[in-house]
Short mmCIF file of C-alpha atoms in Angstrom, two decimals:
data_model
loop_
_atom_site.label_atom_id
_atom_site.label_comp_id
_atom_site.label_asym_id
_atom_site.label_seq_id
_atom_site.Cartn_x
_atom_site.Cartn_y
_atom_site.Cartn_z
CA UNK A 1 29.32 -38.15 -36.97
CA UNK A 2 25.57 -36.89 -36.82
CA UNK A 3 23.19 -35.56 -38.92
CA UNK A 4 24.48 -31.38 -38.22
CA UNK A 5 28.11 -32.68 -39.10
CA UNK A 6 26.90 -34.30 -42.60
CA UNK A 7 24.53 -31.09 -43.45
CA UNK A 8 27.57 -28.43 -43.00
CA UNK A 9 30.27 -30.75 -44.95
CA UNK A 10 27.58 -30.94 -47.94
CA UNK A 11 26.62 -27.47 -47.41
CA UNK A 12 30.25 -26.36 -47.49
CA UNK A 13 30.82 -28.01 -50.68
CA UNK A 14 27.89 -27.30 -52.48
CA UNK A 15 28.78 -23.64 -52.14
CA UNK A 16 32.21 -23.90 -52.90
CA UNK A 17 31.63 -26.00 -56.37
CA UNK A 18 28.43 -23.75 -57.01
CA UNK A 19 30.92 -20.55 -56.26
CA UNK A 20 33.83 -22.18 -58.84
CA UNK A 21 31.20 -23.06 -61.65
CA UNK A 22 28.97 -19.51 -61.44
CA UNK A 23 32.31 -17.64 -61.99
CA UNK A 24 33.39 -19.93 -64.20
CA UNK A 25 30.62 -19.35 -66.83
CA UNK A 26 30.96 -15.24 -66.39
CA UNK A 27 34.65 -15.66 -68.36
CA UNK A 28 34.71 -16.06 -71.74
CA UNK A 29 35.45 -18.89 -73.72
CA UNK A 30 39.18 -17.60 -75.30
CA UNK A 31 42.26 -20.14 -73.51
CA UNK A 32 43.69 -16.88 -72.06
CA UNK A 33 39.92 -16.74 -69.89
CA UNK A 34 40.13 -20.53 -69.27
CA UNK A 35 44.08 -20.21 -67.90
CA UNK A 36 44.93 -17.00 -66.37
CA UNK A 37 41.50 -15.69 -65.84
CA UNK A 38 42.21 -12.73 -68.64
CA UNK A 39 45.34 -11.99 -66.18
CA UNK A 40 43.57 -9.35 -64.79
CA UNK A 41 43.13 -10.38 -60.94
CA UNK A 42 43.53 -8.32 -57.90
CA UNK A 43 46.61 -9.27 -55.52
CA UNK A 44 43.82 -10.18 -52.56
CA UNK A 45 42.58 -12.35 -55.06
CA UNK A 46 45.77 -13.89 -55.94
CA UNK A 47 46.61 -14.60 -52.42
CA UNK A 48 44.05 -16.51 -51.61
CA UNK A 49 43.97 -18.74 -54.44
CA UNK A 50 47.53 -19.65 -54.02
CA UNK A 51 46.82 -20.24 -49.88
CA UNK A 52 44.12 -22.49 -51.37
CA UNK A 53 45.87 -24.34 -54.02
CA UNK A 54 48.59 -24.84 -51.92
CA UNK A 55 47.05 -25.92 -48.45
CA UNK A 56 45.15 -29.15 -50.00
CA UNK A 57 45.46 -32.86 -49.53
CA UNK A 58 48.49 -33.15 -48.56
CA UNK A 59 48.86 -30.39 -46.03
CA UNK A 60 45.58 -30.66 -44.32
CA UNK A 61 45.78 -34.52 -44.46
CA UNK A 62 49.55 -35.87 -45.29
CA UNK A 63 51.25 -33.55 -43.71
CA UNK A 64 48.93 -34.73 -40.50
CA UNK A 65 50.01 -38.27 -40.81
CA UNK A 66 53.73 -36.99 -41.19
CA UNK A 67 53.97 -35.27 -38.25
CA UNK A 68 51.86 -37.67 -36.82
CA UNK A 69 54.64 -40.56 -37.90
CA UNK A 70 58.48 -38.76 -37.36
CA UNK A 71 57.72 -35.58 -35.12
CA UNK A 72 58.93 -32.00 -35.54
CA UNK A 73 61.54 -32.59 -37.58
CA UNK A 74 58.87 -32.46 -40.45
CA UNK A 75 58.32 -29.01 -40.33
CA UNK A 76 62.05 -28.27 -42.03
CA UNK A 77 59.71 -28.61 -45.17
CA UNK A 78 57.78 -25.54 -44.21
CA UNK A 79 60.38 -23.57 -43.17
CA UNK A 80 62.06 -24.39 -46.59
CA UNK A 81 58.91 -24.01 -48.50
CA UNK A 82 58.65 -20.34 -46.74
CA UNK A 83 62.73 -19.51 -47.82
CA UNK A 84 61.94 -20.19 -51.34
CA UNK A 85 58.62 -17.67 -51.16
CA UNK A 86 60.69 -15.01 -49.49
CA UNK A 87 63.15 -14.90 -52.56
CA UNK A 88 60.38 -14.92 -55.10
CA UNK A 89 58.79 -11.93 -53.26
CA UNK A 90 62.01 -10.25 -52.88
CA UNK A 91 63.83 -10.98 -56.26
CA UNK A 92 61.95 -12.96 -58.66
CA UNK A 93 58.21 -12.52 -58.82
CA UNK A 94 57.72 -8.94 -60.15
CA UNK A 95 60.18 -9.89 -63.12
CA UNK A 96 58.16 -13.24 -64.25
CA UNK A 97 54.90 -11.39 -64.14
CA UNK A 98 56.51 -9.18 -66.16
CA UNK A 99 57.24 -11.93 -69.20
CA UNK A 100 52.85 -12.09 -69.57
CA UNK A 101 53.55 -15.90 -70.47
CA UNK A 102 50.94 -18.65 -70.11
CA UNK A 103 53.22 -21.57 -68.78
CA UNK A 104 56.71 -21.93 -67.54
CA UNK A 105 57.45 -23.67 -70.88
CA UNK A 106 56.65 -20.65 -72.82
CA UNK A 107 59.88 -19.19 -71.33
CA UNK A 108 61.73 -22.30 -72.16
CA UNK A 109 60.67 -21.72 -76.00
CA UNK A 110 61.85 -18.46 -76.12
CA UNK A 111 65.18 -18.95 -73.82
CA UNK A 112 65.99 -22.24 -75.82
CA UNK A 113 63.61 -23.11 -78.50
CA UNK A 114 60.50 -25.72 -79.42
CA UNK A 115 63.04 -28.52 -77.90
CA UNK A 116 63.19 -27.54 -74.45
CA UNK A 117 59.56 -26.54 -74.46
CA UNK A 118 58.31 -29.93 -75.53
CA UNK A 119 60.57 -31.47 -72.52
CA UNK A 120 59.54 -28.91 -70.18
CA UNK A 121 55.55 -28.89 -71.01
CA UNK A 122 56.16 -32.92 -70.67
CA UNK A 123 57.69 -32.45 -66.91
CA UNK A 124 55.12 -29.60 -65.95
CA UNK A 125 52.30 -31.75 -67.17
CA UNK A 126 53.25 -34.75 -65.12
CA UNK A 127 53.70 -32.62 -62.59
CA UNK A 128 50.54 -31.63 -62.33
CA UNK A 129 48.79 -35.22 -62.80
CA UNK A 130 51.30 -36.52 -59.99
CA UNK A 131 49.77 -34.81 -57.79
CA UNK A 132 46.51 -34.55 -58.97
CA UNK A 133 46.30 -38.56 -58.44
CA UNK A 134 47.53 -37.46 -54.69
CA UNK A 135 44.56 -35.26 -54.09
CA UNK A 136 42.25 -38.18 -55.37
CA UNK A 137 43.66 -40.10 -53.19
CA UNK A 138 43.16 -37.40 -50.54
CA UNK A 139 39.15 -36.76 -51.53
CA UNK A 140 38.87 -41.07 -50.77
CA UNK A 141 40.50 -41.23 -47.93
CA UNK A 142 38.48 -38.51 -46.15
CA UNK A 143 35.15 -39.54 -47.19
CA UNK A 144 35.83 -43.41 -46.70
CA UNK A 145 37.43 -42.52 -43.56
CA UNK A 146 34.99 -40.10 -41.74
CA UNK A 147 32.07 -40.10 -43.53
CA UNK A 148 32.09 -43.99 -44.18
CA UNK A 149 31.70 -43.96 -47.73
CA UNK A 150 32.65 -46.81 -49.31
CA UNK A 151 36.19 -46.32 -51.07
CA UNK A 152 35.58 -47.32 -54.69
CA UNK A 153 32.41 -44.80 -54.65
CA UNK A 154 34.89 -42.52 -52.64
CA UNK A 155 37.17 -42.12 -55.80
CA UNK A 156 34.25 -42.05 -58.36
CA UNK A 157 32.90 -39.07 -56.18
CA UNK A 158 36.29 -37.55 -56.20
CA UNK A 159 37.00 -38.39 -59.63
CA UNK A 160 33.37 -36.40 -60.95
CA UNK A 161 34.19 -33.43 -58.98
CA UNK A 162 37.45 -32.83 -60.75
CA UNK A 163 36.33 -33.32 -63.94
CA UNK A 164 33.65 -30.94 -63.42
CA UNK A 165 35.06 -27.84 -61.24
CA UNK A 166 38.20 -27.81 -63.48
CA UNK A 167 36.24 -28.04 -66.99
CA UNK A 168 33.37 -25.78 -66.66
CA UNK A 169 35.04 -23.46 -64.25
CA UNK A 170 38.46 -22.71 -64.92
CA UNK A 171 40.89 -20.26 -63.33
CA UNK A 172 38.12 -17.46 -63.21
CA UNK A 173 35.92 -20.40 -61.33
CA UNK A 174 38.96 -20.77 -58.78
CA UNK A 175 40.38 -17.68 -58.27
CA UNK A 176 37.73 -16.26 -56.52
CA UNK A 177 36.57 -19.19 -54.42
CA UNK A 178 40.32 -19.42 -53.21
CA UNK A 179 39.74 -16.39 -51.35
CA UNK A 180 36.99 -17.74 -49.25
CA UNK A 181 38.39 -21.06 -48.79
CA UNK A 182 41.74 -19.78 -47.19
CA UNK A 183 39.85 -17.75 -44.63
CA UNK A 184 37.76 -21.28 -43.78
CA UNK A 185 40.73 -23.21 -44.04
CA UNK A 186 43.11 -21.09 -41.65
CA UNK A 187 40.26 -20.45 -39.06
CA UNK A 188 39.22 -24.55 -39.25
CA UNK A 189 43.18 -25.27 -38.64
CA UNK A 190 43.04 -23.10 -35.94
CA UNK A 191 40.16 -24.35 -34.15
CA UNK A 192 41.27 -27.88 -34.67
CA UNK A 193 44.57 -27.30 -33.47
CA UNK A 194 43.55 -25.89 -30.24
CA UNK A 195 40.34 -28.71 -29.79
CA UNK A 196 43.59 -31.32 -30.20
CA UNK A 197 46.17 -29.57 -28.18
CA UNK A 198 43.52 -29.45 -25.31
CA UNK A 199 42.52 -32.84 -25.90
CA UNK A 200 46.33 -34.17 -25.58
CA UNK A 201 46.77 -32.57 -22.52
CA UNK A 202 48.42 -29.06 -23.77
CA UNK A 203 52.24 -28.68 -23.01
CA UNK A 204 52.32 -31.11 -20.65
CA UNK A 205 50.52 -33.78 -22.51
CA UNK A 206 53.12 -33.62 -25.70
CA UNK A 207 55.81 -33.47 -23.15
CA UNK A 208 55.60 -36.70 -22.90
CA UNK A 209 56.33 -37.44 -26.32
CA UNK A 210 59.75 -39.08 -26.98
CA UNK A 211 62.19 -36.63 -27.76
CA UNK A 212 62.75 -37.75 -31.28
CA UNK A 213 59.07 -36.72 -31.67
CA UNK A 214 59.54 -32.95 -30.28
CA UNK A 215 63.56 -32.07 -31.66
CA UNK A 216 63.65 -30.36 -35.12
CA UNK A 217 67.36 -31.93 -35.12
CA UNK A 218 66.27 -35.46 -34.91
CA UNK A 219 66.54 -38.07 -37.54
CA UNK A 220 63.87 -40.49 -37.77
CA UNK A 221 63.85 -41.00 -42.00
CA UNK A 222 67.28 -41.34 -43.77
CA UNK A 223 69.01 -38.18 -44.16
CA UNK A 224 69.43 -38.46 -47.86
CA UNK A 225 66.18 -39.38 -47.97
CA UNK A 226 64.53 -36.45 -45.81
CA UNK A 227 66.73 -33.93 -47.35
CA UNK A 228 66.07 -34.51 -50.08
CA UNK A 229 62.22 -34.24 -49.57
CA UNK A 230 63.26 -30.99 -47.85
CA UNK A 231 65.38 -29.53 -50.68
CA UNK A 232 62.40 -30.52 -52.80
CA UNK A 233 59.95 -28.14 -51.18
CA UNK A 234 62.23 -25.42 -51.72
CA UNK A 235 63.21 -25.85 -55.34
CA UNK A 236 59.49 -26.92 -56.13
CA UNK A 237 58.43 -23.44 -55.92
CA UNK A 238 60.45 -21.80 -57.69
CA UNK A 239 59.05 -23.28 -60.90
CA UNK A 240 55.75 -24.19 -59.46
CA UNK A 241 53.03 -23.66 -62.10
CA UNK A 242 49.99 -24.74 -60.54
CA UNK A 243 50.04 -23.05 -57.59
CA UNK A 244 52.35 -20.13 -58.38
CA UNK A 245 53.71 -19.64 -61.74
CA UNK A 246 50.19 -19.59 -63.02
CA UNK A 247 48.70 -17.10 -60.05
CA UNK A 248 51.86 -14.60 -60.95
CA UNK A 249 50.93 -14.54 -64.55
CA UNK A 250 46.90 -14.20 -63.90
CA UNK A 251 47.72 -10.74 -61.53
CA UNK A 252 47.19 -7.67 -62.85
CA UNK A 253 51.19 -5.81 -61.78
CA UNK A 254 54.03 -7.63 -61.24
CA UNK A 255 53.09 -5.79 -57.37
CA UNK A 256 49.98 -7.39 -57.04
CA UNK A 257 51.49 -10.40 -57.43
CA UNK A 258 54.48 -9.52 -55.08
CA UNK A 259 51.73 -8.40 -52.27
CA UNK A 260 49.85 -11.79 -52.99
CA UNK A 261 52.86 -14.05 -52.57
CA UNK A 262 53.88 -12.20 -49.47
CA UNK A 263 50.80 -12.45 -47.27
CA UNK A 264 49.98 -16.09 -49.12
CA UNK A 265 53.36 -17.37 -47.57
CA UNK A 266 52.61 -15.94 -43.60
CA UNK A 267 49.06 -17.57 -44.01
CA UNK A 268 50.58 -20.95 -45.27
CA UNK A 269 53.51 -20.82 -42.86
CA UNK A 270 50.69 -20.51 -40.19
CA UNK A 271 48.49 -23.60 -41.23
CA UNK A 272 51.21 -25.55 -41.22
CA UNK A 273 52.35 -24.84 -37.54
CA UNK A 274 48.90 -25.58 -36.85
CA UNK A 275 49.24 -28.91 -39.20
CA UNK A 276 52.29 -29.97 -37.01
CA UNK A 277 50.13 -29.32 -33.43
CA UNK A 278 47.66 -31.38 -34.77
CA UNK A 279 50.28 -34.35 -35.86
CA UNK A 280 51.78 -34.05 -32.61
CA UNK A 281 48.77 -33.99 -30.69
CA UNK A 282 47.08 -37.04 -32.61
CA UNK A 283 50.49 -38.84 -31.22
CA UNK A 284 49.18 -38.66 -28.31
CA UNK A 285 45.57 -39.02 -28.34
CA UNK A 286 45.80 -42.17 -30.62
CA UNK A 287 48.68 -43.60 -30.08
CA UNK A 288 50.63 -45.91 -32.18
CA UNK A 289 49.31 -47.75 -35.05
CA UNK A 290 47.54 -45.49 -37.02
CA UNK A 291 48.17 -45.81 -41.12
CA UNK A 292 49.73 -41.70 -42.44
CA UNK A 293 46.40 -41.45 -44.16
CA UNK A 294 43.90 -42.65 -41.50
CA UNK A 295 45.61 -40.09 -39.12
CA UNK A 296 43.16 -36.82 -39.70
CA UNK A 297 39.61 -38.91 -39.83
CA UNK A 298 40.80 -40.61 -36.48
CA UNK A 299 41.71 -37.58 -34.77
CA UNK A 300 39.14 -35.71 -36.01
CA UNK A 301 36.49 -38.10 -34.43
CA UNK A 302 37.73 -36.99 -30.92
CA UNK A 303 36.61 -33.36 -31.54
CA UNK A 304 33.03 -32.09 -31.28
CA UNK A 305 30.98 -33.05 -34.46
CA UNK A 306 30.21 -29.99 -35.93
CA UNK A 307 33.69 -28.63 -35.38
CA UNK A 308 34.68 -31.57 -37.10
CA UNK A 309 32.31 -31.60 -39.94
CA UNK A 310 33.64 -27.75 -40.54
CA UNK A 311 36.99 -29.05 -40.87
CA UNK A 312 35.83 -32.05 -42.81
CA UNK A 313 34.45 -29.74 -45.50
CA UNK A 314 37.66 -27.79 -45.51
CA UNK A 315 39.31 -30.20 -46.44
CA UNK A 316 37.03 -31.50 -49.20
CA UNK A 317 37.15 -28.39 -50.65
CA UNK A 318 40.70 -27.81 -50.16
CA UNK A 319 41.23 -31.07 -52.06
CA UNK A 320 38.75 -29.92 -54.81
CA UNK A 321 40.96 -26.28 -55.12
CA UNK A 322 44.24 -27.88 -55.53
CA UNK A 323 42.96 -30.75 -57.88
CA UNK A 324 41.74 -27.80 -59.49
CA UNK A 325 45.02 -26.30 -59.38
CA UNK A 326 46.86 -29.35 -60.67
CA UNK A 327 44.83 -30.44 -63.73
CA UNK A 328 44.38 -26.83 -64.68
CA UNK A 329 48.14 -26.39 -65.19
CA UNK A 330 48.40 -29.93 -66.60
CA UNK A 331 45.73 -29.54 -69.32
CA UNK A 332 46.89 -26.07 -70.44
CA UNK A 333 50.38 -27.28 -70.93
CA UNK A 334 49.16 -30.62 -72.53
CA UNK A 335 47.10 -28.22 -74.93
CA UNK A 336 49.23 -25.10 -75.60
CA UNK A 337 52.72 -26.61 -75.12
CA UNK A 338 52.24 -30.11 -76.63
CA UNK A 339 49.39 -30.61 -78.77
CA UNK A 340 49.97 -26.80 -80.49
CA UNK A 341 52.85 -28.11 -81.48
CA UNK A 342 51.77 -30.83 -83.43
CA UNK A 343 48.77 -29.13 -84.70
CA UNK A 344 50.05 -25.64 -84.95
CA UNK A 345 46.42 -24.79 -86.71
CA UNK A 346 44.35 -25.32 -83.81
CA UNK A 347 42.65 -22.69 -82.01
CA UNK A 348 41.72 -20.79 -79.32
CA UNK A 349 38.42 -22.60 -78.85
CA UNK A 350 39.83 -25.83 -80.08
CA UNK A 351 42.80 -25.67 -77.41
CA UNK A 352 40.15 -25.10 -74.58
CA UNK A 353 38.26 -28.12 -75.62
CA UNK A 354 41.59 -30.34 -75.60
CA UNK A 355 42.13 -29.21 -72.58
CA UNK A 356 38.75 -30.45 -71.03
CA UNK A 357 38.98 -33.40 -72.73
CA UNK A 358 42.54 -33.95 -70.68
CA UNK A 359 41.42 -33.60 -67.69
CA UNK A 360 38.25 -36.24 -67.96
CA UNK A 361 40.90 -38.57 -69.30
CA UNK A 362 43.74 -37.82 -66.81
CA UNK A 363 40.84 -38.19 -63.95
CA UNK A 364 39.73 -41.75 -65.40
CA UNK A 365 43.70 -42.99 -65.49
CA UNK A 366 43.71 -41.54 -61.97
CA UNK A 367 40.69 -43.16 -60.37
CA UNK A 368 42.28 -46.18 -61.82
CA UNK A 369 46.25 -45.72 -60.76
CA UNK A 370 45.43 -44.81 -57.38
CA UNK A 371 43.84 -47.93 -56.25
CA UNK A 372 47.30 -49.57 -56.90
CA UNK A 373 49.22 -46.55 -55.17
CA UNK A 374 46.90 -44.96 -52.58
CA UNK A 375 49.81 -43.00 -50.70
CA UNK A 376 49.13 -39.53 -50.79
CA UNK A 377 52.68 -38.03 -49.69
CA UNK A 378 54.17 -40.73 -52.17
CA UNK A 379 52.27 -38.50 -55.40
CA UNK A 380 53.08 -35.26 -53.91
CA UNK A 381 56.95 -35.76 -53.07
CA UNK A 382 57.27 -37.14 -56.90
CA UNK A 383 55.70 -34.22 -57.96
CA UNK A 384 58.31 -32.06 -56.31
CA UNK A 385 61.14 -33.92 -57.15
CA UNK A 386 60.30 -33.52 -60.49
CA UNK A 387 58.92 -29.84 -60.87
CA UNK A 388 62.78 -28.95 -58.96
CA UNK A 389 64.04 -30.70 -62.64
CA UNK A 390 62.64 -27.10 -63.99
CA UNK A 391 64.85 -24.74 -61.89
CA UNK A 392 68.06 -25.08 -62.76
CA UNK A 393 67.56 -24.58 -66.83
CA UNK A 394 64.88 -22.02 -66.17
CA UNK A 395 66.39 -19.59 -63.92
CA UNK A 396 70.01 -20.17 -65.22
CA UNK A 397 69.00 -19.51 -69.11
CA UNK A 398 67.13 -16.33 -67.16
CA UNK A 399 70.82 -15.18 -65.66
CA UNK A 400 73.48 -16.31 -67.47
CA UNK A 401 73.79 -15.91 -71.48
CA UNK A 402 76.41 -18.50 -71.71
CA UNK A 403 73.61 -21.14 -71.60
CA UNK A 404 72.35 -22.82 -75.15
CA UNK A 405 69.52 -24.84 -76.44
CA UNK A 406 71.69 -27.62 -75.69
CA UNK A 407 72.34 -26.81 -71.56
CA UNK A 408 67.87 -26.47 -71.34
CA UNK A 409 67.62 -29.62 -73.37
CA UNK A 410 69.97 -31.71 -71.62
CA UNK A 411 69.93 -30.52 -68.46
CA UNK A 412 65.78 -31.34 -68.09
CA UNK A 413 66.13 -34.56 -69.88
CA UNK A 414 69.10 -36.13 -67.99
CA UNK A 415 67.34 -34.90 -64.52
CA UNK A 416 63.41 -35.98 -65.09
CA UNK A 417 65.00 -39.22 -66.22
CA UNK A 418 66.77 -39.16 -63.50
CA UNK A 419 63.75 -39.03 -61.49
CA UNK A 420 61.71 -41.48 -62.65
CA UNK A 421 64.43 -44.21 -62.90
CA UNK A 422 65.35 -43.72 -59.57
CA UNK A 423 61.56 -43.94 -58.38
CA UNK A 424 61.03 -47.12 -60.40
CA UNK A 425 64.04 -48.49 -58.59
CA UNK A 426 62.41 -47.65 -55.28
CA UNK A 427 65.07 -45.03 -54.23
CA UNK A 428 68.12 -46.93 -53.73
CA UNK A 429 70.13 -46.61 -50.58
CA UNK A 430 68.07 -44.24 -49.26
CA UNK A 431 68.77 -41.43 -51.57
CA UNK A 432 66.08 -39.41 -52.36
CA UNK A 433 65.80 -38.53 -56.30
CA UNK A 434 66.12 -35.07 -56.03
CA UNK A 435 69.58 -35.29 -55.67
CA UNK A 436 69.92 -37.25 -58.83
CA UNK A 437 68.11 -35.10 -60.52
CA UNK A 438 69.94 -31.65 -59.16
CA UNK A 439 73.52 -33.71 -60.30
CA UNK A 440 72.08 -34.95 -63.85
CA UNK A 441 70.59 -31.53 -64.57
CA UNK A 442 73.48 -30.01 -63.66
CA UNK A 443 76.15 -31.74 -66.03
CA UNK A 444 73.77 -31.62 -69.10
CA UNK A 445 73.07 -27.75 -67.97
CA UNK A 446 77.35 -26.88 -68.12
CA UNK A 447 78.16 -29.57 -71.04
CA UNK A 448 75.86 -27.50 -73.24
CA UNK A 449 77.68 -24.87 -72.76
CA UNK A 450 80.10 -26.11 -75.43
CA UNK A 451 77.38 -26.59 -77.70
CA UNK A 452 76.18 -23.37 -79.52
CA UNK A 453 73.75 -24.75 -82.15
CA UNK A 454 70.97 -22.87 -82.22
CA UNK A 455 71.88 -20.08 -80.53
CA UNK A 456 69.97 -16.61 -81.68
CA UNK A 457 70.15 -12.66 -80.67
CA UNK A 458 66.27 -13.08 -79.25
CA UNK A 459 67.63 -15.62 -76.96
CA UNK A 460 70.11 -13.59 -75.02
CA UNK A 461 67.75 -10.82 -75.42
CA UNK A 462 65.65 -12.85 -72.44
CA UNK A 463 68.21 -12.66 -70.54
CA UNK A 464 68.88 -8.39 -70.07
CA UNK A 465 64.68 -8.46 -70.26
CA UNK A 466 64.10 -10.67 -67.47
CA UNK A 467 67.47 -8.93 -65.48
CA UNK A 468 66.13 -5.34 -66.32
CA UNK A 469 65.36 -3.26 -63.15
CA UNK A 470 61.37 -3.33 -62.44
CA UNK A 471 60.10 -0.04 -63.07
CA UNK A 472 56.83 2.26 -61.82
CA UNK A 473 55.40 1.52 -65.41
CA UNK A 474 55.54 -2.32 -65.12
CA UNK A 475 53.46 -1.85 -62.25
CA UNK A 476 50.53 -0.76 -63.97
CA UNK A 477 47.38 -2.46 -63.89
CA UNK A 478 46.15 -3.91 -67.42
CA UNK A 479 43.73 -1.48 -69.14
CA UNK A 480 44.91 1.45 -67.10
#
């Protein structure tokens, strides 16, 4: 570190949080302003605030240590992560922007009433705080790590930032920082990539990795434990609100948000190829020994300072974007699916306020909670285990009419519980929870099939709207 290195990674930052709060304060103070930035954004827009919410903590940093830790094999998660993009370009994303809903458990309430929208707001919103505590843990790690700043200061600093960005600037105050930081993000990747790959000794320096280390087909974590983390990443998208789900909604056409998803998952695909370079390449440069979280600030004190500091602030900032991500999805849902509920009075203003209020509390429990459970892959692999609990009961109430109030209810309240009890127990014999959850979610989705309480003509109706061919004039921008 030297004094150039410090002055960009502040620099960096300060313009990124000044960028998120200025257009924050130009949207108006009405929820639909606060979540979906008046749903009016361009798709170039879109794109690159779902490269940045995406590409955070645990890409630039856990994903690092992973590849770092078992190799190539690692990557399966990107390549399924990229599957489950390519059929939401292709088949589902024009017809959910389509819906104009706020949250994924606005569909629930209309496909199976306030039942299933209480459950699903509940598994959305810890969702979104799961991994919210992993980019906390993320924003420590790289300023205790590299900049030397002492941990517990590291996580109040963290901690403040949230709060802040995500309050006062809102999905207007992302949206258009997004675009800058996935330019900086995918160019920094680059440059460390190749500084690391040089470094290691190019082809012929990871060439002497073990083969384990190099062979997608190797096996070096359980297989019911990796596949599952794998199956995760391609479910998780499919009902991801944060980083998605929320971005489709805020476009202005369902083909903005088609273009956005399409170009968003190349650039993604990308960063993580150059994510698994540098993993590989740290292997060799540090050896053995390293902790999965120590991995990036190591390496990244091999490289030349001010490269490094560029990347540093990268990833600062692409901590601060998905943390915005997260705890922007979590407090809507906590305000508009949960507490609207109880107090059906409250209002527009009222349910922006509760929703600021979340996130200062939700960023106190985390500051706490993660000095018990630092792991930042631990946070984010929970949160996709249980955002896949979503899928099934969302897209099969969205295709098949034989499914009641009963197959949404049971289906996500067998499989989240599913989740956490088989987390608590520490993921017995190796099996990752996903799979408990996909067979739980499952049996309650097809035993409710026999249970037609509650079933109503508007219901069904979802189902021919959301199958319903996408036409020219669903493609037209709002206002024109």
């Amino acid at each position: 570190m030297n004094t150039i290195s410090v002055v960009v990674i502040l620099g960096y930052l300060a313009l990124i949080i000044g960028t998120i709060l200025y257009n924050g304060r130009k949207s108006k103070k009405t929820f639909k302003d606060y979540a979906l930035a008046g749903g009016k954004l361009p798709w170039f827009v879109i794109c690159g605030t779902i490269v940045a919410s995406t590409i955070g903590g645990g890409s630039l940093m856990g994903f690092v240590g992973s590849f770092y830790q078992y190799g190539a094999m690692y990557f399966w998660m990107c390549i399924a992560s990229l599957a489950s993009y390519l059929i939401l370009i292709f088949f589902l994303s024009e017809r959910i922007n389509r819906l104009k809903v706020y949250t994924i458990a606005d569909i629930f309430e209309m496909r199976y009433g306030k039942g299933a929208q209480l459950v699903a707001g509940f598994i959305n919103m810890f969702v979104g705080i799961a991994v919210g505590f992993g980019m906390l843990s993320s924003f420590a790690s790289v300023l205790s790590g590299y900049l030397g700043v002492e941990p517990n200061l590291a996580r109040i600093i963290g901690g403040l930032l949230f709060a802040v960005t995500v309050t006062m600037g809102g999905l207007a105050g992302a949206a258009i920082t997004g675009t800058i930081q996935a330019v900086v993000v995918i160019g920094g990747a680059l440059a460390i990539s190749a500084a690391a790959f040089t470094n290691a000794g190019g082809v012929q320096g990871l060439s002497q990795l073990p083969s384990n280390m190099l062979s997608m087909g190797a096996q070096n974590i359980p297989p019911f434990l990796f596949w599952g983390m794998v199956a995760s990443s391609f479910f998780g998208n499919f009902a991801d609100q944060a980083a998605l789900f929320q971005r489709i909604n805020a476009a202005r056409t369902p083909k903005d948000a088609k273009k956005a998803i399409f170009l968003g998952s190349i650039m993604i695909t990308v960063c993580m190829a150059l994510v698994m370079v540098m993993g590989l390449s740290a292997k060799i440069i540090l050896g053995d020994g390293i902790g999965e979280n120590d991995v990036i600030s190591e390496l990244l004190k091999t490289v030349n300072p001010v490269l490094g500091g560029v990347y540093v602030a990268a990833i600062i900032a692409a901590v601060v974007m998905t943390a915005n991500a997260m705890y922007l999805s979590a407090s809507m849902t906590f305000s508009k699916d949960l507490l609207k509920q109880w107090k059906p009075d409250l209002s527009d203003r009222g349910m922006v306020t509760a929703s600021r209020v979340f996130v200062w509390v939700m960023v106190a429990a985390g500051y706490v909670i993660i000095t018990f459970q630092p792991s930042i892959m631990k946070w984010i692999l929970i949160g996709y285990a249980s955002i896949s609990c979503l899928v099934l009961p969302l897209y099969g109430g969205l295709f098949t009419k034989r499914a009641t109030p009963a197959s949404g209810k049971w289906s996500l309240g067998l499989s989240i519980a599913g989740v956490i009890v088989w987390e608590v127990l520490g993921s017995p014999f190796d099996v990752n929870s996903l799979f408990v959850a996909l067979i739980l979610g499952i049996l309650g989705f097809v035993a409710g099939f026999w249970n037609k309480n509650g079933v109503t003509e508007e219901q069904l109706e979802l189902v021919d709207r959301f199958k319903k061919k996408v036409t020219a004039a669903d493609n037209v921008a709002v206002g024109e």
